Short mmCIF file of C-alpha atoms and ligand atoms in Angstrom, two decimals:
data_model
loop_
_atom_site.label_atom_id
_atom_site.label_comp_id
_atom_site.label_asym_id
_atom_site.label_seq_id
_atom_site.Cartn_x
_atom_site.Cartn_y
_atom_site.Cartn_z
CA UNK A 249 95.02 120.29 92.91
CA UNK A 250 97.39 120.08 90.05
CA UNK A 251 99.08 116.99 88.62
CA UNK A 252 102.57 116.61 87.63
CA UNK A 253 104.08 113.45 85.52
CA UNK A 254 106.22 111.66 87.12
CA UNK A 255 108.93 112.53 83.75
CA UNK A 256 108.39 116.14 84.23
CA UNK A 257 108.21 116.49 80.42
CA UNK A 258 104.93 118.02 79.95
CA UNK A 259 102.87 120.58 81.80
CA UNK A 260 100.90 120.18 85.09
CA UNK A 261 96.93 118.99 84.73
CA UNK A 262 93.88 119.29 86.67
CA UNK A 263 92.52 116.54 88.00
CA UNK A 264 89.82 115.72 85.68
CA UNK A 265 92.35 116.23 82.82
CA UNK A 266 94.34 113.68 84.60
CA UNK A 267 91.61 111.43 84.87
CA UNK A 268 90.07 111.24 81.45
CA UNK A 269 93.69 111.30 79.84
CA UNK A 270 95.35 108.63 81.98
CA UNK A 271 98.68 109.04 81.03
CA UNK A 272 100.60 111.86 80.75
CA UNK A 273 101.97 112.52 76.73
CA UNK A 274 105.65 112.30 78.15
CA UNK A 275 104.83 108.29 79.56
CA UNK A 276 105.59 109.22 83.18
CA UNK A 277 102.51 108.70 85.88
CA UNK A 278 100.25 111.51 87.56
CA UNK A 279 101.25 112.36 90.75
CA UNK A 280 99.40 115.03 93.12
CA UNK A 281 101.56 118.30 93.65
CA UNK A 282 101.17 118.55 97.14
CA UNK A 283 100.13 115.56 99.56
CA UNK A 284 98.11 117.13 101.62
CA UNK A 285 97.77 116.62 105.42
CA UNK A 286 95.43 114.74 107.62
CA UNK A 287 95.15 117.07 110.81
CA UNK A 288 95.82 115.86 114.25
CA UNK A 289 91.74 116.22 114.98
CA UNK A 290 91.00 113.89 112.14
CA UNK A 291 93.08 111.06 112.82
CA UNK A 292 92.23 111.46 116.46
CA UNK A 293 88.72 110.73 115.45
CA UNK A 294 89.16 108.05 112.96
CA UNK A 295 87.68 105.37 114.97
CA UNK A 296 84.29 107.25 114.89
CA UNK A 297 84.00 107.64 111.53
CA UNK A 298 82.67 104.99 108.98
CA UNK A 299 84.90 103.61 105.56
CA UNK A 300 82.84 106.54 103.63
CA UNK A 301 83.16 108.93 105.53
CA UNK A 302 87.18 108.19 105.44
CA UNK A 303 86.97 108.04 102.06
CA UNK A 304 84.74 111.06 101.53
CA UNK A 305 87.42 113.23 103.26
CA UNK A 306 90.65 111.72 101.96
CA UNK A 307 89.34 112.14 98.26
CA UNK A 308 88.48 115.55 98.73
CA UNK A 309 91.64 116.72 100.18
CA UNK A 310 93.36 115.28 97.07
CA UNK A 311 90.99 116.33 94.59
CA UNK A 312 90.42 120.17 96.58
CA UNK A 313 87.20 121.69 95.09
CA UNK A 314 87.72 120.04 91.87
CA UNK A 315 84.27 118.23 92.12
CA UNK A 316 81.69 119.53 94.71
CA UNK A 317 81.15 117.82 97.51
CA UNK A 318 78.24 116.57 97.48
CA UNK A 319 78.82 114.92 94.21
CA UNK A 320 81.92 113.29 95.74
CA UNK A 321 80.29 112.11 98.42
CA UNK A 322 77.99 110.56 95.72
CA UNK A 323 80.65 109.42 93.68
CA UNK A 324 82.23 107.82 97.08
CA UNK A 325 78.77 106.06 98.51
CA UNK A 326 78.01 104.43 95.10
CA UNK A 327 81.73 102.98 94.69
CA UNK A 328 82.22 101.99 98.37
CA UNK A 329 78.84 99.69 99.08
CA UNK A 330 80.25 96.44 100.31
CA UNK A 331 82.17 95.60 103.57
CA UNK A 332 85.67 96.04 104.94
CA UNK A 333 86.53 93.78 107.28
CA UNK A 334 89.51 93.82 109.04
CA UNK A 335 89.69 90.41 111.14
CA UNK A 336 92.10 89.41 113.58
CA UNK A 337 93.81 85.79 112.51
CA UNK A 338 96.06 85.49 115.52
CA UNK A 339 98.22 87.27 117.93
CA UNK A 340 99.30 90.52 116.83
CA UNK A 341 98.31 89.34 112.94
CA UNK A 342 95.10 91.17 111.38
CA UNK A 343 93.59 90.91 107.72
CA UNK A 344 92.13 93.29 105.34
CA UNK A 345 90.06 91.56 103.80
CA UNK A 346 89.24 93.46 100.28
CA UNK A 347 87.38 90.83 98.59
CA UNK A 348 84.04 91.54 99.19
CA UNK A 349 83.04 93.71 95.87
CA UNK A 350 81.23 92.48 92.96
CA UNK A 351 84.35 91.01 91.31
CA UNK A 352 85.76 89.70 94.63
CA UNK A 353 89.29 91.35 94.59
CA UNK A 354 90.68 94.48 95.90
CA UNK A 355 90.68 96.12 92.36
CA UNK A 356 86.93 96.92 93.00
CA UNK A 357 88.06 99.72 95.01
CA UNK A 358 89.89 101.39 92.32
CA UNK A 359 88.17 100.38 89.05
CA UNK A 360 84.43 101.69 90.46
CA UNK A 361 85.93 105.04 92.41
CA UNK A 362 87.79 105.77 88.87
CA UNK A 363 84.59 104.93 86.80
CA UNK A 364 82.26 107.45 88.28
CA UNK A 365 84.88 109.94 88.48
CA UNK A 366 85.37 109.51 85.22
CA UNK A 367 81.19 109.20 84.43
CA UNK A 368 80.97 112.22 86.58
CA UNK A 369 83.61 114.53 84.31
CA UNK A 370 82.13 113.16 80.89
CA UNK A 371 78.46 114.54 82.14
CA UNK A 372 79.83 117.21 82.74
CA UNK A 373 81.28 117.89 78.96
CA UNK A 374 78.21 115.92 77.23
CA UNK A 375 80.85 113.68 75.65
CA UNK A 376 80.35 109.61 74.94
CA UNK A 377 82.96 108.39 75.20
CA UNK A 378 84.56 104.57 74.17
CA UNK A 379 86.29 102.83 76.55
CA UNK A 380 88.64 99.94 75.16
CA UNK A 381 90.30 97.04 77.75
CA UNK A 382 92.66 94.59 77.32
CA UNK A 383 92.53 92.01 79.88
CA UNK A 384 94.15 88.62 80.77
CA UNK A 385 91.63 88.15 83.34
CA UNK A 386 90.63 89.88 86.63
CA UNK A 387 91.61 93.64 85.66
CA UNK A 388 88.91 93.42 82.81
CA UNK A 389 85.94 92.65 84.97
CA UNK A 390 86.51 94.84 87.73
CA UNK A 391 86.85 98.04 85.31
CA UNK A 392 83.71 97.06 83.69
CA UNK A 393 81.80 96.33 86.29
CA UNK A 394 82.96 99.47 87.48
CA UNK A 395 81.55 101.46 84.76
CA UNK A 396 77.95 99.12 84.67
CA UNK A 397 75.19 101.66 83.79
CA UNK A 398 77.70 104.73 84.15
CA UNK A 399 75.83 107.47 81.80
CA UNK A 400 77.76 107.95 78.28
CA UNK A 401 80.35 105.45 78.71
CA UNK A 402 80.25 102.57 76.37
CA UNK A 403 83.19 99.58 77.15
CA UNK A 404 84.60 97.41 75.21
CA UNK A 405 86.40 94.09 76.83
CA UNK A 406 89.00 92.48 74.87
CA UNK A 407 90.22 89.17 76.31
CA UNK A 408 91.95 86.45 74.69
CA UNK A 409 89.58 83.20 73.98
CA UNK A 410 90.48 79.73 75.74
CA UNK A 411 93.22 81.82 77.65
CA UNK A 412 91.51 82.95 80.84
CA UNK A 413 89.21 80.62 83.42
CA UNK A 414 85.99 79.64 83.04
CA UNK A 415 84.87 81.81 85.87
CA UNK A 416 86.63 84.40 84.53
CA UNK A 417 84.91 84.05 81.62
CA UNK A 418 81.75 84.20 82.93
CA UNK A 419 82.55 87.28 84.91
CA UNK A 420 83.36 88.55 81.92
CA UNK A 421 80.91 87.95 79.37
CA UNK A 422 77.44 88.20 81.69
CA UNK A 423 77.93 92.13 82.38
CA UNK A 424 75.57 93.68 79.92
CA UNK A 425 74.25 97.17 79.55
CA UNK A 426 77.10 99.16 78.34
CA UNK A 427 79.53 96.67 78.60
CA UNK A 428 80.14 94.16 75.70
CA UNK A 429 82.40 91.39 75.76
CA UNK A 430 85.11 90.93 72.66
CA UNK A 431 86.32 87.50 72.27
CA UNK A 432 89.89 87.69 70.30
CA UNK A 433 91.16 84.46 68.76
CA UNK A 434 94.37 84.95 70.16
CA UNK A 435 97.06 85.77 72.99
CA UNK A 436 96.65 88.87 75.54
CA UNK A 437 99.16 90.18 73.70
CA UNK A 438 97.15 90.78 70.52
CA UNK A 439 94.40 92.12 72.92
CA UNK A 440 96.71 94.77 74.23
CA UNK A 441 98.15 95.24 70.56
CA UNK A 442 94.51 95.81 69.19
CA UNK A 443 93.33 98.24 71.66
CA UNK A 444 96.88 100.54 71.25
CA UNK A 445 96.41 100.68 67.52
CA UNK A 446 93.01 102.12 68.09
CA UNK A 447 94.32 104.52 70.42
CA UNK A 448 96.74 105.66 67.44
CA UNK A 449 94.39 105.54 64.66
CA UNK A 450 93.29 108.72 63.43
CA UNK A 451 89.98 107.98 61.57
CA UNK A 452 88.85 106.19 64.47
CA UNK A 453 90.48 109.13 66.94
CA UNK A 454 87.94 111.48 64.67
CA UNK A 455 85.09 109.15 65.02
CA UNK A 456 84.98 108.30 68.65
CA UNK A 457 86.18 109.62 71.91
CA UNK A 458 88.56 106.60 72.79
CA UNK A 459 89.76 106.46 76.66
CA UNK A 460 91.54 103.60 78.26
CA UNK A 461 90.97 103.15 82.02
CA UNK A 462 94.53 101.36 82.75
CA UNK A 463 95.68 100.38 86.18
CA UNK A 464 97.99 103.36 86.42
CA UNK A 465 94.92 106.21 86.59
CA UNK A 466 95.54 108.34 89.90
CA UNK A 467 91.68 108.30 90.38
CA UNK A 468 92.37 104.08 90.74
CA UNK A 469 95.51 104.76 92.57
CA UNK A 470 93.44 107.32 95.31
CA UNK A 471 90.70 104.93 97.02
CA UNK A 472 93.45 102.15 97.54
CA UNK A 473 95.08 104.72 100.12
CA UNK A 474 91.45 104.69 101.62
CA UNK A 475 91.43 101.44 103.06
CA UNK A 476 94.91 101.94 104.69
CA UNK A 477 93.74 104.78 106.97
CA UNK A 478 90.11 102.67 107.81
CA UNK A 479 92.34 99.48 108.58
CA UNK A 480 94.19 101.68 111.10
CA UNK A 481 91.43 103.37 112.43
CA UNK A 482 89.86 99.99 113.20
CA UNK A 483 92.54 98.50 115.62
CA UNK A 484 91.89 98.53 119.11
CA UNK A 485 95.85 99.67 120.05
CA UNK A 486 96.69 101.90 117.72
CA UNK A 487 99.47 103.72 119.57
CA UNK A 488 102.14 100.78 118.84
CA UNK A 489 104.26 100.05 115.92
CA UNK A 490 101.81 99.33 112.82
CA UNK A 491 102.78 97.09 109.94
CA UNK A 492 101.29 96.38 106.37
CA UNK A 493 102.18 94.00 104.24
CA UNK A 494 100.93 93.72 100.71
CA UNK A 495 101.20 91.17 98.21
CA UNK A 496 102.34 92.97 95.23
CA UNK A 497 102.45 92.95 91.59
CA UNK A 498 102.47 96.64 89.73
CA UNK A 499 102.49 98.14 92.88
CA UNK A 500 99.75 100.03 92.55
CA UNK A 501 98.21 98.79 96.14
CA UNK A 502 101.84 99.11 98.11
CA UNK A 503 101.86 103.17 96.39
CA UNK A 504 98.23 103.74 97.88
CA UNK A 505 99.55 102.61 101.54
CA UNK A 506 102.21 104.58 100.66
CA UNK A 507 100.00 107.42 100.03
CA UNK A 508 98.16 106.97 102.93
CA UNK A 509 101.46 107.44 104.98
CA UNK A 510 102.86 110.16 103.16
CA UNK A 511 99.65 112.14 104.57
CA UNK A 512 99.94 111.30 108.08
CA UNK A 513 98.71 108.07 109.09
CA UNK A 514 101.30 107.06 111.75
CA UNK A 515 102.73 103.55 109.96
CA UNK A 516 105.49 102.37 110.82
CA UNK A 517 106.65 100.50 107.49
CA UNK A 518 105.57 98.33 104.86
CA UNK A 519 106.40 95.36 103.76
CA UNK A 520 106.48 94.48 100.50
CA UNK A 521 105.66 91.04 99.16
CA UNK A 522 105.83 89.26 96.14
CA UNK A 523 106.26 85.55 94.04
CA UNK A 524 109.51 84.77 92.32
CA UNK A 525 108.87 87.97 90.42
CA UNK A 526 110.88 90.02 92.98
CA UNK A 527 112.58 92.88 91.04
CA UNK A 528 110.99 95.40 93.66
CA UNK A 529 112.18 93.13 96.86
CA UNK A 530 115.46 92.99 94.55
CA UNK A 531 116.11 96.48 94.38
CA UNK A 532 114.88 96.69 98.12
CA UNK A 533 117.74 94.77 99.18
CA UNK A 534 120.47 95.89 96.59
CA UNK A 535 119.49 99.52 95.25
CA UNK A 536 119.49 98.31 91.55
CA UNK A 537 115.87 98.14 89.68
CA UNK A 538 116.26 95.57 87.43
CA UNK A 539 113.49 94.25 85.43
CA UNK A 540 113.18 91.23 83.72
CA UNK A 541 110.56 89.04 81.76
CA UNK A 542 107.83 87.86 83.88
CA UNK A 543 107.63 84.48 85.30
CA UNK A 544 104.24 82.13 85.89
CA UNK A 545 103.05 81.41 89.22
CA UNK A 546 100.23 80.37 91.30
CA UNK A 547 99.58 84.08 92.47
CA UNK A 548 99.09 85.08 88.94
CA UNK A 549 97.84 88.48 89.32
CA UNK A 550 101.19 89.07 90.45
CA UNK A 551 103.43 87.80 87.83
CA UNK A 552 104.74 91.28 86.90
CA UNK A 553 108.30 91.94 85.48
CA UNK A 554 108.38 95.34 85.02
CA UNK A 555 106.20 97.01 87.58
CA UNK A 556 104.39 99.88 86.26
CA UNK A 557 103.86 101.97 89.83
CA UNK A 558 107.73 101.79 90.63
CA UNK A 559 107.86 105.23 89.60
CA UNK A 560 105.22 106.29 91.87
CA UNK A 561 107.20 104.99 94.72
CA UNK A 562 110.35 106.63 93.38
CA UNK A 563 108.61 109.83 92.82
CA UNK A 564 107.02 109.41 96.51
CA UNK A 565 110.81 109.59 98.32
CA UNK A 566 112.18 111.84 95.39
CA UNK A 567 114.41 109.00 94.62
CA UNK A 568 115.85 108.51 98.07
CA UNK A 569 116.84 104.74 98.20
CA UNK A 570 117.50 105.11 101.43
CA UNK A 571 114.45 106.84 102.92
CA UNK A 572 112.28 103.81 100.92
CA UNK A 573 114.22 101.01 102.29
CA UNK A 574 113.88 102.83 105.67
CA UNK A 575 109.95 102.46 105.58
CA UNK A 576 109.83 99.49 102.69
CA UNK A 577 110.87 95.58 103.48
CA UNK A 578 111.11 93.04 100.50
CA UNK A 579 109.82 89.54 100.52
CA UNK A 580 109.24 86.99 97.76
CA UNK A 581 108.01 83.40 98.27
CA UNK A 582 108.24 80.85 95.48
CA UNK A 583 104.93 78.10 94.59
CA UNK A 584 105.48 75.55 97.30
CA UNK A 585 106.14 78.20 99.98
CA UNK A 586 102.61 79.71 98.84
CA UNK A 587 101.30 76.61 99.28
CA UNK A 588 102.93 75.48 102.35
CA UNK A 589 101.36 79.08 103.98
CA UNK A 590 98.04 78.27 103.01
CA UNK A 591 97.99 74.72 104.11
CA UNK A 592 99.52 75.60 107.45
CA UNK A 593 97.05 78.66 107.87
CA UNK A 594 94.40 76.86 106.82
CA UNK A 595 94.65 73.93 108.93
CA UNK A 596 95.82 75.83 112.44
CA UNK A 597 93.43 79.02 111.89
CA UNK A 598 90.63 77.76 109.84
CA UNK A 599 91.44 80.83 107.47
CA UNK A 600 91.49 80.07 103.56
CA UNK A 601 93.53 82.57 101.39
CA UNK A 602 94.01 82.67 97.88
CA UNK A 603 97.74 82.34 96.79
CA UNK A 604 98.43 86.06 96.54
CA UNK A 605 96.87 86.57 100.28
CA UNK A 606 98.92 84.05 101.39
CA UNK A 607 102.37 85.49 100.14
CA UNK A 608 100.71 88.79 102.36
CA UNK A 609 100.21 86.31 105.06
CA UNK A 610 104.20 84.77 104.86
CA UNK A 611 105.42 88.44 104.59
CA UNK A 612 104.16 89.64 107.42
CA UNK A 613 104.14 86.90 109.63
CA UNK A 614 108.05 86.31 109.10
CA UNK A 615 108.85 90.23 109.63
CA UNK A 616 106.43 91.29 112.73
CA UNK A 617 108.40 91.48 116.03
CA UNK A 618 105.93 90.30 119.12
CA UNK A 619 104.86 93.92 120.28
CA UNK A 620 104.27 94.80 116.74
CA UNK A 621 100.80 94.89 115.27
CA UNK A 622 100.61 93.60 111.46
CA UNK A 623 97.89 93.73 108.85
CA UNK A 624 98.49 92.24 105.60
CA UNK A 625 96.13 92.76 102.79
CA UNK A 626 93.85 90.04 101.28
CA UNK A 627 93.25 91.05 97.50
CA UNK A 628 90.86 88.49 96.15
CA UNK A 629 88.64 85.44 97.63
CA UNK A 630 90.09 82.01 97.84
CA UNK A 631 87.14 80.77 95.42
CA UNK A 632 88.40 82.42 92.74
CA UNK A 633 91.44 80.47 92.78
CA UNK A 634 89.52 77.79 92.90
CA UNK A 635 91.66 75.41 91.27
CA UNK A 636 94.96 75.81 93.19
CA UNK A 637 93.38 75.79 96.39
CA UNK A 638 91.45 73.07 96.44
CA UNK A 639 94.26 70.47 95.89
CA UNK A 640 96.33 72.03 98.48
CA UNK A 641 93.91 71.58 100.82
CA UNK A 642 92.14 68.60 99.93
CA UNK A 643 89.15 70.28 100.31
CA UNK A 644 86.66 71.59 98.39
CA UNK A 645 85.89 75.44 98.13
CA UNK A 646 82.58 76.50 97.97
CA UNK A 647 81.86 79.25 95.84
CA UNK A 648 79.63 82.23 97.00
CA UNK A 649 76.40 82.97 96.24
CA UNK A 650 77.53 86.10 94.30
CA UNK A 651 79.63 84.28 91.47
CA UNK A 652 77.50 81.24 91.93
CA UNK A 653 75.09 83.68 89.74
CA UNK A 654 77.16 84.41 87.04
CA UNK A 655 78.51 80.88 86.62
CA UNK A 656 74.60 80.26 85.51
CA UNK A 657 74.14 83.33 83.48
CA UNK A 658 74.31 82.85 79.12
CA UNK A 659 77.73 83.93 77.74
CA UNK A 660 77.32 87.11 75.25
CA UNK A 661 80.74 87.55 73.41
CA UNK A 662 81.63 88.80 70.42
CA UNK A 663 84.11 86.57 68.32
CA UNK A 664 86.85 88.42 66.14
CA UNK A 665 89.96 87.42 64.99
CA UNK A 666 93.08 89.29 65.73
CA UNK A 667 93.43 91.14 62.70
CA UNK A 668 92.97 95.66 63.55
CA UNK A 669 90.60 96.21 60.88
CA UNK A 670 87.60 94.01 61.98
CA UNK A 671 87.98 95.39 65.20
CA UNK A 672 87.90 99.65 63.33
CA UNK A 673 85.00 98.44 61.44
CA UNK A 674 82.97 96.81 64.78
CA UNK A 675 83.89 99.97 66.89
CA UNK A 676 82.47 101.99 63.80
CA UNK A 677 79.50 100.27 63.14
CA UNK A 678 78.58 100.15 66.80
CA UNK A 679 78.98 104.10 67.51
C1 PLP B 299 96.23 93.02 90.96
C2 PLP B 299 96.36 92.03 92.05
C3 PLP B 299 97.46 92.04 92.93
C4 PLP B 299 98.63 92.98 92.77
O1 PLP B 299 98.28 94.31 93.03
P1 PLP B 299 99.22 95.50 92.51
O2 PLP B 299 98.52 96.75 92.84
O3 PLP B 299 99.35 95.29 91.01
O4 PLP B 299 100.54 95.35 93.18
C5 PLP B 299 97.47 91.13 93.97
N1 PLP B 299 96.47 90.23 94.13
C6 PLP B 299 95.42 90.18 93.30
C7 PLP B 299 94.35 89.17 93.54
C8 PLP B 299 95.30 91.09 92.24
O5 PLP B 299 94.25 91.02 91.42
#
């Protein structure tokens, strides 16, 4: 398979170029040439089949013989290893609960498919390669963890000090192996900054093979089409009008569903949900993308302004506003609705979401006509909002067993300031 960018400004790629270089040179996204199609056979049989096997396939339509297949299957069995549930809440309302990786939130899927892909086409080349990540948080620890012990990949884990929970923190710092921890005396901002300076400076370019391993690499965008299709094939009554909604922030999780339908699964629509940070329900309802500066909320993880996958969905419906408002709803709840959804979920179905879950919850459960089947999408465990959900629900949370292990483990960071050039001189003296 070949991959375009979404700008149409440079040439096609193969997949592996796509992977290791991330983004295209003209700042568009990689997009597959041709979505291929799930046969009539397959999807007939998707109840039979486990979330692997799902995955297996899927993948290796998209990828074609690109990577073997019993190396994909490899690549698929050591990224997928934890459960999928999808659990029925009430009436016609399911959950997808993708929670239950080592980070506890639905970025596992991506961050560990894209790491061994990536492991597997650096083995190939017997190149080391450098990994740098910025990260305010949850995006940082999922990537690593992804890449743990992956064979000549070394990461590096910016992340501002003071600015980010203590959890988070932990998660963070405990890692190990190939994965060290920076701690920048400063904002996110000057994490980000740092890491694209590297990226343009030459002596370091010469010295090191740099990579980044942002949320906008197809091989993270891929396995979050997976779960779609398993969700599906898991409902007892498939043959009636089937809904997802997903709480959304980049978009990167609405584009895989997207995906997903694009190749055949039979879905009905989406629905797209989001905080006060609603340019994509905004241009849903009006035709006009508009983005602005990002807002705080309690669903943090979604507090996007300028969505980085909206040209994936463009480029999915060539554009068509009204083909993606055919199969796309937008919702956005503010703070107190979020927290009005969990309380009231909470206390009638003894279910506990995290804030962004619950704005999947609200969307869904606002939109689905009675003989309608929903599933919206629960990206990340209630404990690891910890702190917000608690006080709405007067309760306490109890943390699993899992994290419970890394809150005890010793903190190994590296302090640096902001400034580029003790940064050059660490990644030189480390290489
Ligand atoms: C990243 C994230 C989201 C938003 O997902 P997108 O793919 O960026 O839309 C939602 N919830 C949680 C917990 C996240 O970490």
């Amino acid at each position: 398979m070949r991959f375009y960018s979404t700008n149409r400004e440079v040439p096609s790629v193969s997949f592996k170029e796509a992977v290791l270089k991330g983004l295209p040179d003209d700042n568009g996204l990689y997009m597959p040439e041709v979505i291929p199609r799930f046969t009539d056979n397959f999807l007939k049989n998707l109840h039979r089949l486990s979330f692997n096997e799902i995955a297996f396939h899927s993948a290796n339509m998209i990828v074609e013989n690109e990577i073997d297949e019993i190396t994909l299957r490899s690549i698929v069995d050591e990224s997928f290893r934890f459960d999928v549930p999808v659990k029925n809440i009430h009436d016609n309302i399911h959950v997808l609960e993708l929670f239950h990786g080592p980070t506890l939130a639905f970025k596992d899927f991506g961050a560990r498919f894209m790491a061994r892909t990536m492991g597997h086409f650096l083995r190939s080349d017997d190149r080391e390669i450098t990994i740098l990540v910025a990260t305010s948080g949850d995006t940082g620890s999922a990537v690593a963890q992804g890449f743990l012990g992956v064979e000549g990949i070394k990461v590096m884990l910016l992340y501002p000090g003071g600015k980010v929970s203590k959890i988070q923190e932990q998660q963070l710092t405990t890692i190990g192996q190939n994965i060290t921890a920076i701690e920048i005396d400063g904002t996110f901002d000057d994490c980000q900054h740092l890491v694209k300076t590297a990226f343009l400076d030459e002596e370091l370019n010469k010295r090191l093979n740099l990579s980044s391993a942002n949320s906008i690499n197809i091989a993270r965008l891929l396995p979050q089409s997976f779960y779609y299709t398993y969700a599906f094939s898991r409902l007892e009554k498939r043959n009636t009008k089937i809904y997802f909604c997903v709480p959304s922030g980049n978009f990167g999780n609405l584009c895989g569903g997207l995906l997903a339908k694009k190749m055949g699964l039979p879905v009905e629509g989406f629905i797209a949900a989001s905080n006060i940070n609603d340019v994509v329900p905004q241009y849903l309802e009006t035709s006009v993308f508009r983005p602005k500066k990002s807002v705080q909320t309690i669903s943090n993880a979604m507090d996007v302004g300028n969505p980085s996958n909206f040209a994936r969905l463009l480029d999915l419906y060539n554009g068509d506003y009204l083909e993606i408002s055919k199969d796309i709803k937008g919702v956005s709840f503010n703070d107190n609705q979020t927290r009005d959804i969990i309380r009231e979920v909470y206390t009638k179905y003894n279910y506990l979401m995290c804030p962004h879950t619950a704005i999947g919850y609200g969307g869904l459960s606002g939109y689905l006509g009675t003989r309608e089947i929903g599933i919206y999408l629960s990206t990340a465990h209630p404990c690891k909002f910890k702190d917000i959900v608690e006080p709405i629900i007067s309760e306490e949370v109890e943390i699993p067993l899992r994290l419970k292990k890394v809150i005890d483990k010793k903190k190994r960071a590296i302090a640096m300031t902001n400034e580029f050039d003790e940064f050059k001189s660490f990644l030189i003296e480390t290489n």
